[in-house]
Amino acid sequence: MYAPTGGVPVPNDVTNGCYVNYPDTDLDDPAYNSSGLSAHQLYYAANLEALVAAKQAFDPHDVFRHAQSIPVK
């Protein structure tokens, strides 16, 4: 369905990206995701910057994390 991007629904005029409540670690693997976007960009799009700021404020030591959690930059 999304062959040009390696099967990954990128945010565009047709889709909003990936469904955040369905974790897919293949999105972090370039063999499966040839879109050029990270899993975080696919999940959160324009909201990623605000989510990173919230993560820095409330969990600066990255205590609450999983394989695709919001990064502390």
XYZ file of N, CA and C in Angstrom, residues 20-72:
159
model
N -0.089 5.881 16.647
C 0.819 5.910 17.801
C 0.559 4.776 18.792
N -0.644 4.289 18.909
C -0.938 3.241 19.885
C -0.654 1.840 19.356
N 0.036 1.768 18.242
C 0.453 0.492 17.684
C 1.967 0.543 17.503
N 2.744 0.250 18.560
C 4.196 0.349 18.471
C 4.752 -0.621 17.432
N 5.636 -0.135 16.622
C 6.222 -0.934 15.553
C 7.708 -0.606 15.466
N 8.540 -1.435 16.073
C 9.974 -1.164 16.094
C 10.610 -1.291 14.710
N 9.911 -1.872 13.747
C 10.422 -1.907 12.374
C 10.548 -0.503 11.787
N 9.825 0.454 12.327
C 9.914 1.826 11.839
C 11.296 2.420 12.078
N 12.045 1.861 13.021
C 13.396 2.331 13.313
C 14.451 1.640 12.456
N 14.047 0.678 11.655
C 14.973 -0.101 10.839
C 14.907 0.354 9.383
N 16.010 0.886 8.834
C 15.997 1.357 7.451
C 15.669 0.272 6.422
N 15.830 -0.990 6.804
C 15.476 -2.076 5.891
C 13.964 -2.134 5.669
N 13.193 -1.656 6.636
C 11.737 -1.674 6.538
C 11.137 -0.289 6.322
N 11.850 0.738 6.732
C 11.351 2.105 6.629
C 12.291 2.911 5.734
N 11.915 3.075 4.490
C 12.746 3.852 3.563
C 12.181 5.245 3.334
N 11.340 5.706 4.251
C 10.705 7.017 4.101
C 11.652 8.170 4.389
N 12.724 7.918 5.141
C 13.629 8.989 5.542
C 13.178 9.697 6.807
N 12.076 9.255 7.397
C 11.566 9.840 8.633
C 11.743 8.853 9.779
N 12.045 9.375 10.960
C 12.188 8.517 12.130
C 10.809 8.075 12.620
N 10.796 7.068 13.466
C 9.537 6.606 14.045
C 8.846 7.749 14.792
N 9.639 8.563 15.494
C 9.062 9.682 16.239
C 8.385 10.677 15.302
N 8.992 10.954 14.170
C 8.383 11.876 13.208
C 7.114 11.278 12.610
N 7.114 9.973 12.371
C 5.935 9.318 11.817
C 4.789 9.282 12.818
N 5.105 9.064 14.075
C 4.067 9.007 15.107
C 3.533 10.390 15.489
N 4.421 11.344 15.719
C 4.028 12.604 16.357
C 4.053 13.827 15.452
N 4.688 13.743 14.305
C 4.738 14.817 13.301
C 5.071 16.160 13.955
N 4.236 17.147 13.779
C 4.499 18.511 14.257
C 4.468 18.621 15.781
N 3.924 17.633 16.465
C 3.836 17.671 17.928
C 5.103 17.184 18.620
N 6.041 16.641 17.866
C 7.236 16.050 18.469
C 8.028 17.058 19.291
N 8.207 18.250 18.796
C 8.993 19.262 19.520
C 8.376 19.581 20.880
N 7.077 19.740 20.938
C 6.397 20.026 22.207
C 6.475 18.832 23.152
N 6.393 17.625 22.613
C 6.477 16.432 23.446
C 7.883 16.258 24.023
N 8.896 16.582 23.249
C 10.276 16.520 23.746
C 10.469 17.538 24.865
N 9.913 18.726 24.717
C 10.014 19.749 25.763
C 9.326 19.279 27.048
N 8.172 18.642 26.919
C 7.464 18.122 28.093
C 8.264 17.000 28.741
N 8.854 16.142 27.934
C 9.672 15.048 28.461
C 10.872 15.603 29.222
N 11.507 16.640 28.681
C 12.648 17.261 29.363
C 12.232 17.859 30.698
N 11.038 18.441 30.740
C 10.572 19.095 31.963
C 10.152 18.093 33.037
N 9.461 17.024 32.636
C 8.862 16.122 33.616
C 9.615 14.812 33.827
N 10.487 14.442 32.913
C 11.263 13.209 33.044
C 12.660 13.406 32.455
N 13.419 14.354 33.005
C 14.729 14.682 32.427
C 15.745 13.538 32.486
N 15.533 12.571 33.379
C 16.465 11.451 33.499
C 15.982 10.224 32.732
N 14.916 10.367 31.967
C 14.394 9.310 31.100
C 14.081 8.026 31.869
N 13.454 8.194 33.030
C 13.084 7.051 33.862
C 11.971 6.247 33.187
N 10.986 6.939 32.648
C 9.854 6.288 31.993
C 10.156 6.187 30.501
N 10.546 4.998 30.067
C 10.960 4.841 28.671
C 10.627 3.446 28.169
N 10.618 3.352 26.865
C 10.485 2.073 26.164
C 11.201 2.247 24.827
N 11.146 1.263 23.967
C 11.933 1.271 22.732
C 11.635 2.473 21.839
N 10.404 3.011 21.874
C 10.069 4.132 21.020
C 9.510 5.319 21.795
N 9.948 5.475 23.030
C 9.453 6.596 23.820
C 10.027 7.916 23.334
N 9.407 9.004 23.776
C 9.861 10.339 23.413
C 11.291 10.516 23.931
N 12.190 10.983 23.077
C 13.586 11.146 23.520
C 13.772 12.392 24.378
N 14.767 12.345 25.243
C 15.187 13.522 25.993
C 16.411 14.043 25.238
